[in-house]
Amino acid sequence: MTETKPESPPSPTRIVEALLFVGGWPLTPERTREIVRNLQPDQFAKIIDDLNRDYRRQGRPYVVQTSDEGCTLTLKPQFRAVKERLAGSPREARMTPHALDVLSLVAYRQPVTRADIDDLRGTDSRNQLQQLVRLGLIAVTQTAEGEAAFSTTARFLELFGLTDLADLPRTGDLQLL
């Protein structure tokens, strides 16, 4: 029988990399600090820089992208076709007018509860919300009061060619069209 060595705990760099890999909301130094105790913002920034340097040197198809909201692990543009073949291209994300209506309510009012969406539309939105979650355009989140709610995802931004939610057209913008 061979003796197994006890595994050492993962380094902060590997923990940050794992958090980025899992995805979800953009990773911030504050969120990371909840998991990696005593990790300072400058240490977080150095880990992100080191990961990107390693990814470039290794020719990886992904990069850690930083925005005002935090950091996300993203495929490089030249690999988007591979992702579209696997996940479906924007043209394959067909939605009914009712689903688009629900998606626009979520985009402009997020985080928004199903009850609020139903009140605004005057009809049940359960099926449309389920479809949008399946398509990865919205995700279940929480309101400040802790209620289950819906918010848009990074996939929503990508499919609609937005950098962030501030790029959504506003009422005045729509009147110019």
PDB file of C-alpha atoms in Angstrom:
ATOM      1  CA  MET A   1       0.000   0.000   0.000  1.00  0.00           C
ATOM      2  CA  THR A   2       1.394   3.382  -0.979  1.00  0.00           C
ATOM      3  CA  GLU A   3       1.290   6.199   1.449  1.00  0.00           C
ATOM      4  CA  THR A   4      -0.456   9.343   0.232  1.00  0.00           C
ATOM      5  CA  LYS A   5       0.860  12.730   1.190  1.00  0.00           C
ATOM      6  CA  PRO A   6      -1.596  15.161   2.703  1.00  0.00           C
ATOM      7  CA  GLU A   7      -2.532  17.841   0.172  1.00  0.00           C
ATOM      8  CA  SER A   8      -1.426  21.336   0.975  1.00  0.00           C
ATOM      9  CA  PRO A   9      -4.074  24.060   0.776  1.00  0.00           C
ATOM     10  CA  PRO A  10      -4.296  25.819  -2.589  1.00  0.00           C
ATOM     11  CA  SER A  11      -2.469  29.091  -3.017  1.00  0.00           C
ATOM     12  CA  PRO A  12      -4.396  32.384  -3.187  1.00  0.00           C
ATOM     13  CA  THR A  13      -3.597  32.509  -6.922  1.00  0.00           C
ATOM     14  CA  ARG A  14      -5.228  29.104  -7.527  1.00  0.00           C
ATOM     15  CA  ILE A  15      -8.256  30.080  -5.426  1.00  0.00           C
ATOM     16  CA  VAL A  16      -8.720  33.320  -7.414  1.00  0.00           C
ATOM     17  CA  GLU A  17      -8.310  31.378 -10.661  1.00  0.00           C
ATOM     18  CA  ALA A  18     -10.921  28.846  -9.535  1.00  0.00           C
ATOM     19  CA  LEU A  19     -13.335  31.647  -8.604  1.00  0.00           C
ATOM     20  CA  LEU A  20     -12.878  33.204 -12.039  1.00  0.00           C
ATOM     21  CA  PHE A  21     -13.383  29.825 -13.714  1.00  0.00           C
ATOM     22  CA  VAL A  22     -16.646  29.199 -11.867  1.00  0.00           C
ATOM     23  CA  GLY A  23     -18.023  32.464 -13.252  1.00  0.00           C
ATOM     24  CA  GLY A  24     -21.125  34.280 -12.123  1.00  0.00           C
ATOM     25  CA  TRP A  25     -20.898  37.897 -11.074  1.00  0.00           C
ATOM     26  CA  PRO A  26     -17.603  39.662 -11.803  1.00  0.00           C
ATOM     27  CA  LEU A  27     -15.002  38.948  -9.144  1.00  0.00           C
ATOM     28  CA  THR A  28     -13.951  41.890  -6.997  1.00  0.00           C
ATOM     29  CA  PRO A  29     -11.220  42.195  -4.368  1.00  0.00           C
ATOM     30  CA  GLU A  30     -13.954  42.528  -1.738  1.00  0.00           C
ATOM     31  CA  ARG A  31     -15.733  39.310  -2.762  1.00  0.00           C
ATOM     32  CA  THR A  32     -12.411  37.487  -2.987  1.00  0.00           C
ATOM     33  CA  ARG A  33     -11.456  38.651   0.482  1.00  0.00           C
ATOM     34  CA  GLU A  34     -14.531  36.837   1.851  1.00  0.00           C
ATOM     35  CA  ILE A  35     -12.896  33.588   0.722  1.00  0.00           C
ATOM     36  CA  VAL A  36      -9.175  34.362   0.913  1.00  0.00           C
ATOM     37  CA  ARG A  37      -8.722  36.032   4.271  1.00  0.00           C
ATOM     38  CA  ASN A  38      -6.337  38.969   4.495  1.00  0.00           C
ATOM     39  CA  LEU A  39      -5.990  39.278   0.707  1.00  0.00           C
ATOM     40  CA  GLN A  40      -5.335  42.946   0.044  1.00  0.00           C
ATOM     41  CA  PRO A  41      -6.596  44.754  -3.094  1.00  0.00           C
ATOM     42  CA  ASP A  42      -3.034  45.218  -4.365  1.00  0.00           C
ATOM     43  CA  GLN A  43      -2.388  41.476  -3.927  1.00  0.00           C
ATOM     44  CA  PHE A  44      -5.600  40.742  -5.847  1.00  0.00           C
ATOM     45  CA  ALA A  45      -4.478  43.046  -8.680  1.00  0.00           C
ATOM     46  CA  LYS A  46      -1.065  41.339  -8.786  1.00  0.00           C
ATOM     47  CA  ILE A  47      -2.694  37.894  -8.968  1.00  0.00           C
ATOM     48  CA  ILE A  48      -4.854  39.058 -11.902  1.00  0.00           C
ATOM     49  CA  ASP A  49      -1.802  40.505 -13.671  1.00  0.00           C
ATOM     50  CA  ASP A  50       0.196  37.310 -13.052  1.00  0.00           C
ATOM     51  CA  LEU A  51      -2.640  35.111 -14.349  1.00  0.00           C
ATOM     52  CA  ASN A  52      -2.943  37.188 -17.533  1.00  0.00           C
ATOM     53  CA  ARG A  53       0.828  37.076 -18.046  1.00  0.00           C
ATOM     54  CA  ASP A  54       0.817  33.277 -17.602  1.00  0.00           C
ATOM     55  CA  TYR A  55      -2.152  32.887 -19.968  1.00  0.00           C
ATOM     56  CA  ARG A  56      -0.402  34.991 -22.651  1.00  0.00           C
ATOM     57  CA  ARG A  57       2.885  33.105 -22.263  1.00  0.00           C
ATOM     58  CA  GLN A  58       1.080  29.745 -22.456  1.00  0.00           C
ATOM     59  CA  GLY A  59      -1.026  30.797 -25.446  1.00  0.00           C
ATOM     60  CA  ARG A  60      -4.290  30.184 -23.583  1.00  0.00           C
ATOM     61  CA  PRO A  61      -7.571  31.030 -25.374  1.00  0.00           C
ATOM     62  CA  TYR A  62      -8.807  33.095 -22.439  1.00  0.00           C
ATOM     63  CA  VAL A  63      -7.919  36.231 -20.526  1.00  0.00           C
ATOM     64  CA  VAL A  64      -9.019  37.845 -17.271  1.00  0.00           C
ATOM     65  CA  GLN A  65     -10.943  40.930 -18.317  1.00  0.00           C
ATOM     66  CA  THR A  66     -11.238  43.775 -15.819  1.00  0.00           C
ATOM     67  CA  SER A  67     -14.113  46.270 -15.749  1.00  0.00           C
ATOM     68  CA  ASP A  68     -15.656  48.646 -13.226  1.00  0.00           C
ATOM     69  CA  GLU A  69     -17.771  45.746 -11.918  1.00  0.00           C
ATOM     70  CA  GLY A  70     -14.825  43.404 -11.381  1.00  0.00           C
ATOM     71  CA  CYS A  71     -12.929  40.649 -13.198  1.00  0.00           C
ATOM     72  CA  THR A  72     -14.221  37.863 -15.439  1.00  0.00           C
ATOM     73  CA  LEU A  73     -12.537  35.013 -17.269  1.00  0.00           C
ATOM     74  CA  THR A  74     -13.352  35.585 -20.945  1.00  0.00           C
ATOM     75  CA  LEU A  75     -12.514  33.905 -24.220  1.00  0.00           C
ATOM     76  CA  LYS A  76     -10.301  35.908 -26.535  1.00  0.00           C
ATOM     77  CA  PRO A  77     -12.210  37.308 -29.543  1.00  0.00           C
ATOM     78  CA  GLN A  78     -10.578  34.886 -31.991  1.00  0.00           C
ATOM     79  CA  PHE A  79     -12.166  31.966 -30.077  1.00  0.00           C
ATOM     80  CA  ARG A  80     -15.748  33.300 -30.025  1.00  0.00           C
ATOM     81  CA  ALA A  81     -16.679  31.123 -33.020  1.00  0.00           C
ATOM     82  CA  VAL A  82     -15.766  28.032 -30.996  1.00  0.00           C
ATOM     83  CA  LYS A  83     -17.991  29.187 -28.145  1.00  0.00           C
ATOM     84  CA  GLU A  84     -20.872  29.956 -30.520  1.00  0.00           C
ATOM     85  CA  ARG A  85     -20.664  26.479 -32.032  1.00  0.00           C
ATOM     86  CA  LEU A  86     -20.974  24.997 -28.555  1.00  0.00           C
ATOM     87  CA  ALA A  87     -23.396  27.414 -26.880  1.00  0.00           C
ATOM     88  CA  GLY A  88     -25.254  28.726 -29.913  1.00  0.00           C
ATOM     89  CA  SER A  89     -24.774  31.948 -31.752  1.00  0.00           C
ATOM     90  CA  PRO A  90     -26.845  35.062 -31.083  1.00  0.00           C
ATOM     91  CA  ARG A  91     -29.019  34.138 -34.074  1.00  0.00           C
ATOM     92  CA  GLU A  92     -29.833  30.818 -32.415  1.00  0.00           C
ATOM     93  CA  ALA A  93     -31.153  32.503 -29.257  1.00  0.00           C
ATOM     94  CA  ARG A  94     -34.634  32.980 -30.725  1.00  0.00           C
ATOM     95  CA  MET A  95     -37.179  34.523 -28.415  1.00  0.00           C
ATOM     96  CA  THR A  96     -40.846  35.309 -28.619  1.00  0.00           C
ATOM     97  CA  PRO A  97     -41.968  38.934 -28.391  1.00  0.00           C
ATOM     98  CA  HIS A  98     -43.215  38.126 -24.876  1.00  0.00           C
ATOM     99  CA  ALA A  99     -39.754  36.880 -23.838  1.00  0.00           C
ATOM    100  CA  LEU A 100     -38.153  40.024 -25.291  1.00  0.00           C
ATOM    101  CA  ASP A 101     -40.651  42.096 -23.322  1.00  0.00           C
ATOM    102  CA  VAL A 102     -39.671  40.315 -20.098  1.00  0.00           C
ATOM    103  CA  LEU A 103     -35.971  40.597 -20.935  1.00  0.00           C
ATOM    104  CA  SER A 104     -36.265  44.346 -21.445  1.00  0.00           C
ATOM    105  CA  LEU A 105     -38.039  44.737 -18.093  1.00  0.00           C
ATOM    106  CA  VAL A 106     -35.275  42.787 -16.360  1.00  0.00           C
ATOM    107  CA  ALA A 107     -32.550  44.779 -18.144  1.00  0.00           C
ATOM    108  CA  TYR A 108     -33.958  48.170 -17.195  1.00  0.00           C
ATOM    109  CA  ARG A 109     -35.281  47.415 -13.702  1.00  0.00           C
ATOM    110  CA  GLN A 110     -32.841  44.857 -12.314  1.00  0.00           C
ATOM    111  CA  PRO A 111     -32.831  43.318  -9.862  1.00  0.00           C
ATOM    112  CA  VAL A 112     -36.569  42.822 -10.368  1.00  0.00           C
ATOM    113  CA  THR A 113     -38.884  40.242  -8.846  1.00  0.00           C
ATOM    114  CA  ARG A 114     -41.229  38.017 -10.813  1.00  0.00           C
ATOM    115  CA  ALA A 115     -44.190  39.648  -9.051  1.00  0.00           C
ATOM    116  CA  ASP A 116     -43.063  43.088 -10.246  1.00  0.00           C
ATOM    117  CA  ILE A 117     -42.650  41.822 -13.812  1.00  0.00           C
ATOM    118  CA  ASP A 118     -46.098  40.181 -13.707  1.00  0.00           C
ATOM    119  CA  ASP A 119     -47.635  43.421 -12.379  1.00  0.00           C
ATOM    120  CA  LEU A 120     -46.000  45.505 -15.111  1.00  0.00           C
ATOM    121  CA  ARG A 121     -47.041  43.102 -17.873  1.00  0.00           C
ATOM    122  CA  GLY A 122     -50.451  42.235 -16.441  1.00  0.00           C
ATOM    123  CA  THR A 123     -49.828  38.536 -17.052  1.00  0.00           C
ATOM    124  CA  ASP A 124     -47.838  35.571 -15.750  1.00  0.00           C
ATOM    125  CA  SER A 125     -44.182  35.657 -16.832  1.00  0.00           C
ATOM    126  CA  ARG A 126     -42.972  32.349 -15.384  1.00  0.00           C
ATOM    127  CA  ASN A 127     -42.433  30.622 -18.764  1.00  0.00           C
ATOM    128  CA  GLN A 128     -40.571  33.571 -20.263  1.00  0.00           C
ATOM    129  CA  LEU A 129     -38.338  33.906 -17.191  1.00  0.00           C
ATOM    130  CA  GLN A 130     -37.510  30.183 -17.315  1.00  0.00           C
ATOM    131  CA  GLN A 131     -36.655  30.460 -21.026  1.00  0.00           C
ATOM    132  CA  LEU A 132     -34.386  33.469 -20.416  1.00  0.00           C
ATOM    133  CA  VAL A 133     -32.606  31.689 -17.552  1.00  0.00           C
ATOM    134  CA  ARG A 134     -32.105  28.597 -19.786  1.00  0.00           C
ATOM    135  CA  LEU A 135     -30.653  30.822 -22.516  1.00  0.00           C
ATOM    136  CA  GLY A 136     -28.261  32.311 -19.948  1.00  0.00           C
ATOM    137  CA  LEU A 137     -29.519  35.852 -20.544  1.00  0.00           C
ATOM    138  CA  ILE A 138     -30.780  36.376 -16.994  1.00  0.00           C
ATOM    139  CA  ALA A 139     -29.949  34.829 -13.637  1.00  0.00           C
ATOM    140  CA  VAL A 140     -31.695  34.537 -10.310  1.00  0.00           C
ATOM    141  CA  THR A 141     -30.280  37.104  -7.890  1.00  0.00           C
ATOM    142  CA  GLN A 142     -31.567  38.951  -4.834  1.00  0.00           C
ATOM    143  CA  THR A 143     -33.003  42.357  -4.109  1.00  0.00           C
ATOM    144  CA  ALA A 144     -31.551  44.481  -1.308  1.00  0.00           C
ATOM    145  CA  GLU A 145     -34.365  43.095   0.861  1.00  0.00           C
ATOM    146  CA  GLY A 146     -33.272  39.499   0.163  1.00  0.00           C
ATOM    147  CA  GLU A 147     -36.147  38.603  -2.194  1.00  0.00           C
ATOM    148  CA  ALA A 148     -35.509  36.344  -5.188  1.00  0.00           C
ATOM    149  CA  ALA A 149     -35.129  38.523  -8.255  1.00  0.00           C
ATOM    150  CA  PHE A 150     -33.758  38.496 -11.797  1.00  0.00           C
ATOM    151  CA  SER A 151     -30.802  40.329 -13.332  1.00  0.00           C
ATOM    152  CA  THR A 152     -29.080  40.178 -16.686  1.00  0.00           C
ATOM    153  CA  THR A 153     -25.883  38.189 -17.212  1.00  0.00           C
ATOM    154  CA  ALA A 154     -22.573  38.741 -18.983  1.00  0.00           C
ATOM    155  CA  ARG A 155     -24.009  36.669 -21.871  1.00  0.00           C
ATOM    156  CA  PHE A 156     -26.804  39.248 -22.218  1.00  0.00           C
ATOM    157  CA  LEU A 157     -24.229  42.033 -22.509  1.00  0.00           C
ATOM    158  CA  GLU A 158     -22.185  40.040 -25.016  1.00  0.00           C
ATOM    159  CA  LEU A 159     -25.144  39.081 -27.231  1.00  0.00           C
ATOM    160  CA  PHE A 160     -26.420  42.638 -27.358  1.00  0.00           C
ATOM    161  CA  GLY A 161     -22.953  44.131 -27.891  1.00  0.00           C
ATOM    162  CA  LEU A 162     -22.924  46.083 -24.631  1.00  0.00           C
ATOM    163  CA  THR A 163     -19.913  46.795 -22.437  1.00  0.00           C
ATOM    164  CA  ASP A 164     -22.095  47.367 -19.382  1.00  0.00           C
ATOM    165  CA  LEU A 165     -25.683  48.263 -18.508  1.00  0.00           C
ATOM    166  CA  ALA A 166     -24.966  51.979 -18.888  1.00  0.00           C
ATOM    167  CA  ASP A 167     -24.829  51.291 -22.651  1.00  0.00           C
ATOM    168  CA  LEU A 168     -28.544  50.412 -22.726  1.00  0.00           C
ATOM    169  CA  PRO A 169     -30.550  52.966 -24.716  1.00  0.00           C
ATOM    170  CA  ARG A 170     -32.444  55.469 -22.573  1.00  0.00           C
ATOM    171  CA  THR A 171     -35.827  57.008 -23.411  1.00  0.00           C
ATOM    172  CA  GLY A 172     -34.240  60.004 -25.135  1.00  0.00           C
ATOM    173  CA  ASP A 173     -31.969  57.670 -27.097  1.00  0.00           C
ATOM    174  CA  LEU A 174     -34.949  55.682 -28.346  1.00  0.00           C
ATOM    175  CA  GLN A 175     -36.724  58.812 -29.544  1.00  0.00           C
ATOM    176  CA  LEU A 176     -33.704  59.621 -31.755  1.00  0.00           C
ATOM    177  CA  LEU A 177     -34.180  56.386 -33.711  1.00  0.00           C
TER     178      LEU A 177
END
